[in-house]
Amino acid sequence: VWRLFLSVTLCIVLLLVVNWLLNNFVLSSYYRQVKEGALHDAFVRVESLLQNGTNVTITDPDGNVIEEDTVKTELYRLFSNENIKTLIWLGQEVLYNYQVGSLPSDYARLGWSMPSGTYSIQISEDKRLETSDIVLVGKLSNGASVMMRTPIAAIEESVGITNQFLLISGSITLVIGLLLVFFVARSFTKPIQALSRVAGSVARLDFSDRYVGRGRDEIQELGESINAMSRALEANITHLQQA
């Protein structure tokens, strides 16, 4: 019972430790890959909108015909849903500036020098504010340059919160798992103890004890075999005694 209990307990603890290690050392890089993928999708989306025209005519619920800037709507959606800030400029003219503020000169030079339809992703760190951003700088097919940035400073905080929750949930899971493992271990070893008792009785030439089980597994088959052996030995010994 205790060997099985400790073995399964060790497996549970190892799984929790592996989960903690993955959360500590893999989650940040995975999260950054996801954010870089979001920036790539945003770049492709804005590129497509600028190629197809920025203004569309729509009708509001009151029947009024209005024009909507699809790029501005998309930039609003990117900021609201994915926390992506965007700046688009052409030469010295800023076409769209959504929550970016001023454009750093190094990013401006990089955006001007890149081939059309390409982009570069890098990490920008502000040591004064102790913040980090994933920054995409690229050049659209129409010649305009674009900079998109999304913060990653919250990753470490998210990892810490996740670790705290993992510690709480893991402790609860471990306690419940230990209780379940204990009862499961007893359910596995109880038939074996019964088989051992019957085999000991047969060794003492006591053929009155029988294995009683209700399962349909290998242990039940073994119990039926021991019962058959006990009956056969009892019959043979009785015949020998009579002879």
PDB file of C-alpha atoms in Angstrom:
ATOM      1  CA  VAL A   1       0.000   0.000   0.000  1.00  0.00           C
ATOM      2  CA  TRP A   2       2.664   2.477   1.021  1.00  0.00           C
ATOM      3  CA  ARG A   3       4.948   1.672  -1.918  1.00  0.00           C
ATOM      4  CA  LEU A   4       2.119   2.309  -4.364  1.00  0.00           C
ATOM      5  CA  PHE A   5       1.020   5.373  -2.400  1.00  0.00           C
ATOM      6  CA  LEU A   6       4.511   6.903  -2.366  1.00  0.00           C
ATOM      7  CA  SER A   7       5.115   6.078  -6.057  1.00  0.00           C
ATOM      8  CA  VAL A   8       1.971   7.821  -7.250  1.00  0.00           C
ATOM      9  CA  THR A   9       2.579  10.715  -4.822  1.00  0.00           C
ATOM     10  CA  LEU A  10       6.052  11.171  -6.293  1.00  0.00           C
ATOM     11  CA  CYS A  11       4.533  11.258  -9.793  1.00  0.00           C
ATOM     12  CA  ILE A  12       2.061  13.969  -8.746  1.00  0.00           C
ATOM     13  CA  VAL A  13       4.824  16.051  -7.135  1.00  0.00           C
ATOM     14  CA  LEU A  14       7.046  15.687 -10.206  1.00  0.00           C
ATOM     15  CA  LEU A  15       4.209  16.825 -12.475  1.00  0.00           C
ATOM     16  CA  LEU A  16       3.646  19.898 -10.308  1.00  0.00           C
ATOM     17  CA  VAL A  17       7.374  20.699 -10.335  1.00  0.00           C
ATOM     18  CA  VAL A  18       7.541  20.307 -14.127  1.00  0.00           C
ATOM     19  CA  ASN A  19       4.509  22.579 -14.459  1.00  0.00           C
ATOM     20  CA  TRP A  20       6.211  25.178 -12.240  1.00  0.00           C
ATOM     21  CA  LEU A  21       9.449  24.985 -14.264  1.00  0.00           C
ATOM     22  CA  LEU A  22       7.568  25.370 -17.554  1.00  0.00           C
ATOM     23  CA  ASN A  23       5.675  28.318 -16.131  1.00  0.00           C
ATOM     24  CA  ASN A  24       8.898  29.967 -14.944  1.00  0.00           C
ATOM     25  CA  PHE A  25      11.196  29.388 -17.906  1.00  0.00           C
ATOM     26  CA  VAL A  26       8.963  28.745 -20.944  1.00  0.00           C
ATOM     27  CA  LEU A  27       5.862  30.885 -20.428  1.00  0.00           C
ATOM     28  CA  SER A  28       7.672  34.207 -21.019  1.00  0.00           C
ATOM     29  CA  SER A  29       9.229  33.137 -24.325  1.00  0.00           C
ATOM     30  CA  TYR A  30       5.978  31.523 -25.449  1.00  0.00           C
ATOM     31  CA  TYR A  31       4.052  34.681 -24.561  1.00  0.00           C
ATOM     32  CA  ARG A  32       6.519  36.797 -26.549  1.00  0.00           C
ATOM     33  CA  GLN A  33       6.110  34.525 -29.559  1.00  0.00           C
ATOM     34  CA  VAL A  34       2.348  34.943 -29.317  1.00  0.00           C
ATOM     35  CA  LYS A  35       2.704  38.745 -29.119  1.00  0.00           C
ATOM     36  CA  GLU A  36       5.088  38.764 -32.083  1.00  0.00           C
ATOM     37  CA  GLY A  37       2.548  36.724 -34.026  1.00  0.00           C
ATOM     38  CA  ALA A  38      -0.128  39.278 -33.101  1.00  0.00           C
ATOM     39  CA  LEU A  39       2.099  42.096 -34.393  1.00  0.00           C
ATOM     40  CA  HIS A  40       2.667  40.196 -37.645  1.00  0.00           C
ATOM     41  CA  ASP A  41      -1.085  39.716 -38.112  1.00  0.00           C
ATOM     42  CA  ALA A  42      -1.690  43.389 -37.350  1.00  0.00           C
ATOM     43  CA  PHE A  43       0.937  44.441 -39.929  1.00  0.00           C
ATOM     44  CA  VAL A  44      -0.671  42.237 -42.588  1.00  0.00           C
ATOM     45  CA  ARG A  45      -4.141  43.549 -41.718  1.00  0.00           C
ATOM     46  CA  VAL A  46      -3.124  47.230 -41.951  1.00  0.00           C
ATOM     47  CA  GLU A  47      -1.218  46.524 -45.180  1.00  0.00           C
ATOM     48  CA  SER A  48      -4.356  44.966 -46.692  1.00  0.00           C
ATOM     49  CA  LEU A  49      -6.591  47.854 -45.601  1.00  0.00           C
ATOM     50  CA  LEU A  50      -4.279  50.507 -47.071  1.00  0.00           C
ATOM     51  CA  GLN A  51      -4.103  48.624 -50.372  1.00  0.00           C
ATOM     52  CA  ASN A  52      -7.895  48.306 -50.625  1.00  0.00           C
ATOM     53  CA  GLY A  53      -8.641  51.912 -49.685  1.00  0.00           C
ATOM     54  CA  THR A  54      -9.079  53.477 -46.287  1.00  0.00           C
ATOM     55  CA  ASN A  55     -12.599  54.907 -46.606  1.00  0.00           C
ATOM     56  CA  VAL A  56     -15.820  52.945 -46.903  1.00  0.00           C
ATOM     57  CA  THR A  57     -19.414  54.141 -47.050  1.00  0.00           C
ATOM     58  CA  ILE A  58     -21.736  52.699 -44.430  1.00  0.00           C
ATOM     59  CA  THR A  59     -25.242  53.433 -43.196  1.00  0.00           C
ATOM     60  CA  ASP A  60     -25.960  53.975 -39.505  1.00  0.00           C
ATOM     61  CA  PRO A  61     -29.130  52.603 -37.789  1.00  0.00           C
ATOM     62  CA  ASP A  62     -30.942  55.882 -38.535  1.00  0.00           C
ATOM     63  CA  GLY A  63     -30.333  55.534 -42.268  1.00  0.00           C
ATOM     64  CA  ASN A  64     -27.676  58.242 -42.493  1.00  0.00           C
ATOM     65  CA  VAL A  65     -24.872  57.583 -44.966  1.00  0.00           C
ATOM     66  CA  ILE A  66     -21.435  58.145 -43.430  1.00  0.00           C
ATOM     67  CA  GLU A  67     -17.855  57.438 -44.387  1.00  0.00           C
ATOM     68  CA  GLU A  68     -15.641  55.384 -42.126  1.00  0.00           C
ATOM     69  CA  ASP A  69     -11.846  55.271 -42.076  1.00  0.00           C
ATOM     70  CA  THR A  70     -11.203  51.531 -41.951  1.00  0.00           C
ATOM     71  CA  VAL A  71      -7.561  51.940 -40.906  1.00  0.00           C
ATOM     72  CA  LYS A  72      -8.484  54.160 -37.980  1.00  0.00           C
ATOM     73  CA  THR A  73     -11.145  51.643 -36.932  1.00  0.00           C
ATOM     74  CA  GLU A  74      -8.639  48.796 -37.154  1.00  0.00           C
ATOM     75  CA  LEU A  75      -6.052  50.713 -35.120  1.00  0.00           C
ATOM     76  CA  TYR A  76      -8.680  51.367 -32.465  1.00  0.00           C
ATOM     77  CA  ARG A  77      -9.540  47.664 -32.405  1.00  0.00           C
ATOM     78  CA  LEU A  78      -5.876  46.668 -32.141  1.00  0.00           C
ATOM     79  CA  PHE A  79      -5.358  48.982 -29.196  1.00  0.00           C
ATOM     80  CA  SER A  80      -8.583  48.063 -27.411  1.00  0.00           C
ATOM     81  CA  ASN A  81      -8.412  44.297 -27.889  1.00  0.00           C
ATOM     82  CA  GLU A  82      -4.685  43.523 -28.159  1.00  0.00           C
ATOM     83  CA  ASN A  83      -3.002  46.577 -26.570  1.00  0.00           C
ATOM     84  CA  ILE A  84      -1.073  47.347 -29.777  1.00  0.00           C
ATOM     85  CA  LYS A  85      -0.119  50.991 -30.325  1.00  0.00           C
ATOM     86  CA  THR A  86       0.451  52.057 -33.922  1.00  0.00           C
ATOM     87  CA  LEU A  87       2.144  54.915 -35.733  1.00  0.00           C
ATOM     88  CA  ILE A  88       2.067  55.247 -39.543  1.00  0.00           C
ATOM     89  CA  TRP A  89       4.008  57.982 -41.326  1.00  0.00           C
ATOM     90  CA  LEU A  90       5.002  58.875 -44.876  1.00  0.00           C
ATOM     91  CA  GLY A  91       8.101  61.007 -45.206  1.00  0.00           C
ATOM     92  CA  GLN A  92       7.690  63.743 -42.605  1.00  0.00           C
ATOM     93  CA  GLU A  93       3.894  63.453 -42.463  1.00  0.00           C
ATOM     94  CA  VAL A  94       2.238  61.379 -39.744  1.00  0.00           C
ATOM     95  CA  LEU A  95      -0.793  59.605 -41.215  1.00  0.00           C
ATOM     96  CA  TYR A  96      -1.996  57.765 -38.101  1.00  0.00           C
ATOM     97  CA  ASN A  97      -0.802  58.001 -34.531  1.00  0.00           C
ATOM     98  CA  TYR A  98      -2.685  55.838 -32.097  1.00  0.00           C
ATOM     99  CA  GLN A  99      -1.354  56.095 -28.518  1.00  0.00           C
ATOM    100  CA  VAL A 100       2.327  56.078 -29.579  1.00  0.00           C
ATOM    101  CA  GLY A 101       3.302  59.682 -29.016  1.00  0.00           C
ATOM    102  CA  SER A 102       6.592  60.854 -30.500  1.00  0.00           C
ATOM    103  CA  LEU A 103       8.553  58.671 -32.898  1.00  0.00           C
ATOM    104  CA  PRO A 104      12.107  57.717 -31.798  1.00  0.00           C
ATOM    105  CA  SER A 105      14.674  58.766 -34.388  1.00  0.00           C
ATOM    106  CA  ASP A 106      16.309  55.326 -34.609  1.00  0.00           C
ATOM    107  CA  TYR A 107      12.974  53.712 -35.465  1.00  0.00           C
ATOM    108  CA  ALA A 108      12.265  56.467 -38.000  1.00  0.00           C
ATOM    109  CA  ARG A 109      15.554  55.790 -39.807  1.00  0.00           C
ATOM    110  CA  LEU A 110      14.926  52.045 -39.726  1.00  0.00           C
ATOM    111  CA  GLY A 111      11.449  52.481 -41.182  1.00  0.00           C
ATOM    112  CA  TRP A 112      12.716  54.674 -44.029  1.00  0.00           C
ATOM    113  CA  SER A 113      15.547  52.320 -44.983  1.00  0.00           C
ATOM    114  CA  MET A 114      13.568  49.070 -45.111  1.00  0.00           C
ATOM    115  CA  PRO A 115      12.261  47.556 -48.365  1.00  0.00           C
ATOM    116  CA  SER A 116       8.523  47.788 -48.983  1.00  0.00           C
ATOM    117  CA  GLY A 117       6.434  45.010 -47.495  1.00  0.00           C
ATOM    118  CA  THR A 118       9.040  44.021 -44.887  1.00  0.00           C
ATOM    119  CA  TYR A 119       9.323  44.533 -41.150  1.00  0.00           C
ATOM    120  CA  SER A 120      11.616  43.915 -38.213  1.00  0.00           C
ATOM    121  CA  ILE A 121      10.680  42.939 -34.645  1.00  0.00           C
ATOM    122  CA  GLN A 122      12.862  43.815 -31.664  1.00  0.00           C
ATOM    123  CA  ILE A 123      12.681  44.359 -27.917  1.00  0.00           C
ATOM    124  CA  SER A 124      12.735  47.937 -26.631  1.00  0.00           C
ATOM    125  CA  GLU A 125      13.608  48.498 -22.967  1.00  0.00           C
ATOM    126  CA  ASP A 126      13.093  51.698 -21.010  1.00  0.00           C
ATOM    127  CA  LYS A 127      15.473  51.443 -18.042  1.00  0.00           C
ATOM    128  CA  ARG A 128      14.170  54.666 -16.541  1.00  0.00           C
ATOM    129  CA  LEU A 129      10.592  53.384 -16.356  1.00  0.00           C
ATOM    130  CA  GLU A 130      11.671  49.719 -16.090  1.00  0.00           C
ATOM    131  CA  THR A 131       9.345  48.701 -18.909  1.00  0.00           C
ATOM    132  CA  SER A 132       9.808  46.627 -22.058  1.00  0.00           C
ATOM    133  CA  ASP A 133       7.972  46.630 -25.381  1.00  0.00           C
ATOM    134  CA  ILE A 134       7.940  44.381 -28.406  1.00  0.00           C
ATOM    135  CA  VAL A 135       8.320  46.780 -31.336  1.00  0.00           C
ATOM    136  CA  LEU A 136       7.568  46.086 -34.993  1.00  0.00           C
ATOM    137  CA  VAL A 137       9.045  48.539 -37.484  1.00  0.00           C
ATOM    138  CA  GLY A 138       8.252  48.017 -41.145  1.00  0.00           C
ATOM    139  CA  LYS A 139       7.497  49.573 -44.475  1.00  0.00           C
ATOM    140  CA  LEU A 140       4.145  49.127 -46.181  1.00  0.00           C
ATOM    141  CA  SER A 141       3.723  48.499 -49.883  1.00  0.00           C
ATOM    142  CA  ASN A 142       2.492  52.080 -50.476  1.00  0.00           C
ATOM    143  CA  GLY A 143       5.800  53.467 -49.152  1.00  0.00           C
ATOM    144  CA  ALA A 144       4.511  54.481 -45.735  1.00  0.00           C
ATOM    145  CA  SER A 145       6.423  53.356 -42.649  1.00  0.00           C
ATOM    146  CA  VAL A 146       4.747  51.776 -39.630  1.00  0.00           C
ATOM    147  CA  MET A 147       5.696  51.190 -36.022  1.00  0.00           C
ATOM    148  CA  MET A 148       3.636  48.935 -33.763  1.00  0.00           C
ATOM    149  CA  ARG A 149       4.453  48.328 -30.125  1.00  0.00           C
ATOM    150  CA  THR A 150       2.919  46.248 -27.373  1.00  0.00           C
ATOM    151  CA  PRO A 151       4.138  46.105 -23.765  1.00  0.00           C
ATOM    152  CA  ILE A 152       5.655  42.946 -22.306  1.00  0.00           C
ATOM    153  CA  ALA A 153       6.520  44.296 -18.884  1.00  0.00           C
ATOM    154  CA  ALA A 154       3.491  42.529 -17.433  1.00  0.00           C
ATOM    155  CA  ILE A 155       4.808  39.091 -18.377  1.00  0.00           C
ATOM    156  CA  GLU A 156       6.980  38.713 -15.275  1.00  0.00           C
ATOM    157  CA  GLU A 157       4.105  39.920 -13.121  1.00  0.00           C
ATOM    158  CA  SER A 158       1.755  37.444 -14.800  1.00  0.00           C
ATOM    159  CA  VAL A 159       4.265  34.638 -14.224  1.00  0.00           C
ATOM    160  CA  GLY A 160       4.486  35.568 -10.548  1.00  0.00           C
ATOM    161  CA  ILE A 161       0.708  35.616 -10.167  1.00  0.00           C
ATOM    162  CA  THR A 162       0.441  32.307 -12.016  1.00  0.00           C
ATOM    163  CA  ASN A 163       3.082  30.779  -9.742  1.00  0.00           C
ATOM    164  CA  GLN A 164       1.212  31.933  -6.652  1.00  0.00           C
ATOM    165  CA  PHE A 165      -2.017  30.463  -7.970  1.00  0.00           C
ATOM    166  CA  LEU A 166      -0.160  27.290  -8.985  1.00  0.00           C
ATOM    167  CA  LEU A 167       1.163  26.977  -5.432  1.00  0.00           C
ATOM    168  CA  ILE A 168      -2.348  27.263  -3.999  1.00  0.00           C
ATOM    169  CA  SER A 169      -4.069  25.055  -6.578  1.00  0.00           C
ATOM    170  CA  GLY A 170      -1.158  22.593  -6.527  1.00  0.00           C
ATOM    171  CA  SER A 171      -1.376  22.238  -2.745  1.00  0.00           C
ATOM    172  CA  ILE A 172      -5.117  21.583  -2.936  1.00  0.00           C
ATOM    173  CA  THR A 173      -4.592  19.163  -5.824  1.00  0.00           C
ATOM    174  CA  LEU A 174      -1.831  17.386  -3.907  1.00  0.00           C
ATOM    175  CA  VAL A 175      -3.988  16.916  -0.794  1.00  0.00           C
ATOM    176  CA  ILE A 176      -6.970  15.636  -2.782  1.00  0.00           C
ATOM    177  CA  GLY A 177      -4.673  13.505  -4.932  1.00  0.00           C
ATOM    178  CA  LEU A 178      -3.036  11.933  -1.871  1.00  0.00           C
ATOM    179  CA  LEU A 179      -6.417  10.979  -0.433  1.00  0.00           C
ATOM    180  CA  LEU A 180      -7.535   9.489  -3.740  1.00  0.00           C
ATOM    181  CA  VAL A 181      -4.235   7.663  -4.192  1.00  0.00           C
ATOM    182  CA  PHE A 182      -4.464   6.197  -0.688  1.00  0.00           C
ATOM    183  CA  PHE A 183      -7.946   4.780  -1.281  1.00  0.00           C
ATOM    184  CA  VAL A 184      -7.014   3.554  -4.776  1.00  0.00           C
ATOM    185  CA  ALA A 185      -3.879   1.893  -3.374  1.00  0.00           C
ATOM    186  CA  ARG A 186      -5.936   0.140  -0.713  1.00  0.00           C
ATOM    187  CA  SER A 187      -8.437  -1.031  -3.318  1.00  0.00           C
ATOM    188  CA  PHE A 188      -5.563  -2.533  -5.328  1.00  0.00           C
ATOM    189  CA  THR A 189      -3.811  -4.200  -2.408  1.00  0.00           C
ATOM    190  CA  LYS A 190      -6.883  -5.488  -0.534  1.00  0.00           C
ATOM    191  CA  PRO A 191      -7.500  -8.353  -3.035  1.00  0.00           C
ATOM    192  CA  ILE A 192      -3.782  -9.221  -2.910  1.00  0.00           C
ATOM    193  CA  GLN A 193      -3.949  -9.447   0.879  1.00  0.00           C
ATOM    194  CA  ALA A 194      -6.979 -11.724   0.573  1.00  0.00           C
ATOM    195  CA  LEU A 195      -5.103 -13.938  -1.892  1.00  0.00           C
ATOM    196  CA  SER A 196      -2.151 -14.089   0.496  1.00  0.00           C
ATOM    197  CA  ARG A 197      -4.473 -15.116   3.338  1.00  0.00           C
ATOM    198  CA  VAL A 198      -6.044 -17.924   1.290  1.00  0.00           C
ATOM    199  CA  ALA A 199      -2.621 -19.154   0.112  1.00  0.00           C
ATOM    200  CA  GLY A 200      -1.401 -19.204   3.737  1.00  0.00           C
ATOM    201  CA  SER A 201      -4.423 -21.241   4.783  1.00  0.00           C
ATOM    202  CA  VAL A 202      -3.746 -23.761   2.014  1.00  0.00           C
ATOM    203  CA  ALA A 203      -0.114 -23.995   3.180  1.00  0.00           C
ATOM    204  CA  ARG A 204      -1.415 -24.905   6.654  1.00  0.00           C
ATOM    205  CA  LEU A 205      -3.723 -27.541   5.073  1.00  0.00           C
ATOM    206  CA  ASP A 206      -6.770 -25.457   5.956  1.00  0.00           C
ATOM    207  CA  PHE A 207      -8.984 -25.743   2.879  1.00  0.00           C
ATOM    208  CA  SER A 208     -12.024 -23.989   4.306  1.00  0.00           C
ATOM    209  CA  ASP A 209     -10.880 -20.485   3.361  1.00  0.00           C
ATOM    210  CA  ARG A 210     -11.834 -19.225  -0.086  1.00  0.00           C
ATOM    211  CA  TYR A 211     -11.097 -16.128  -2.093  1.00  0.00           C
ATOM    212  CA  VAL A 212     -14.280 -14.125  -2.647  1.00  0.00           C
ATOM    213  CA  GLY A 213     -14.074 -11.400  -5.289  1.00  0.00           C
ATOM    214  CA  ARG A 214     -16.386  -9.741  -7.737  1.00  0.00           C
ATOM    215  CA  GLY A 215     -14.002  -8.351 -10.301  1.00  0.00           C
ATOM    216  CA  ARG A 216     -13.290  -9.447 -13.836  1.00  0.00           C
ATOM    217  CA  ASP A 217      -9.572  -8.830 -13.925  1.00  0.00           C
ATOM    218  CA  GLU A 218      -6.396 -10.887 -13.564  1.00  0.00           C
ATOM    219  CA  ILE A 219      -6.589 -10.824  -9.746  1.00  0.00           C
ATOM    220  CA  GLN A 220     -10.050 -12.422  -9.893  1.00  0.00           C
ATOM    221  CA  GLU A 221      -8.705 -15.117 -12.244  1.00  0.00           C
ATOM    222  CA  LEU A 222      -5.818 -15.761  -9.841  1.00  0.00           C
ATOM    223  CA  GLY A 223      -8.240 -16.033  -6.917  1.00  0.00           C
ATOM    224  CA  GLU A 224     -10.373 -18.555  -8.797  1.00  0.00           C
ATOM    225  CA  SER A 225      -7.232 -20.556  -9.626  1.00  0.00           C
ATOM    226  CA  ILE A 226      -6.190 -20.613  -5.957  1.00  0.00           C
ATOM    227  CA  ASN A 227      -9.704 -21.726  -4.992  1.00  0.00           C
ATOM    228  CA  ALA A 228      -9.540 -24.513  -7.577  1.00  0.00           C
ATOM    229  CA  MET A 229      -6.096 -25.537  -6.311  1.00  0.00           C
ATOM    230  CA  SER A 230      -7.394 -25.603  -2.724  1.00  0.00           C
ATOM    231  CA  ARG A 231     -10.338 -27.828  -3.674  1.00  0.00           C
ATOM    232  CA  ALA A 232      -8.086 -30.173  -5.664  1.00  0.00           C
ATOM    233  CA  LEU A 233      -5.582 -30.472  -2.812  1.00  0.00           C
ATOM    234  CA  GLU A 234      -8.360 -31.093  -0.305  1.00  0.00           C
ATOM    235  CA  ALA A 235      -9.807 -33.874  -2.478  1.00  0.00           C
ATOM    236  CA  ASN A 236      -6.416 -35.487  -3.094  1.00  0.00           C
ATOM    237  CA  ILE A 237      -5.398 -35.363   0.558  1.00  0.00           C
ATOM    238  CA  THR A 238      -8.761 -36.809   1.565  1.00  0.00           C
ATOM    239  CA  HIS A 239      -8.254 -39.701  -0.894  1.00  0.00           C
ATOM    240  CA  LEU A 240      -4.747 -40.273   0.462  1.00  0.00           C
ATOM    241  CA  GLN A 241      -6.032 -40.323   4.021  1.00  0.00           C
ATOM    242  CA  GLN A 242      -8.743 -42.812   3.050  1.00  0.00           C
ATOM    243  CA  ALA A 243      -6.173 -44.975   1.243  1.00  0.00           C
TER     244      ALA A 243
END
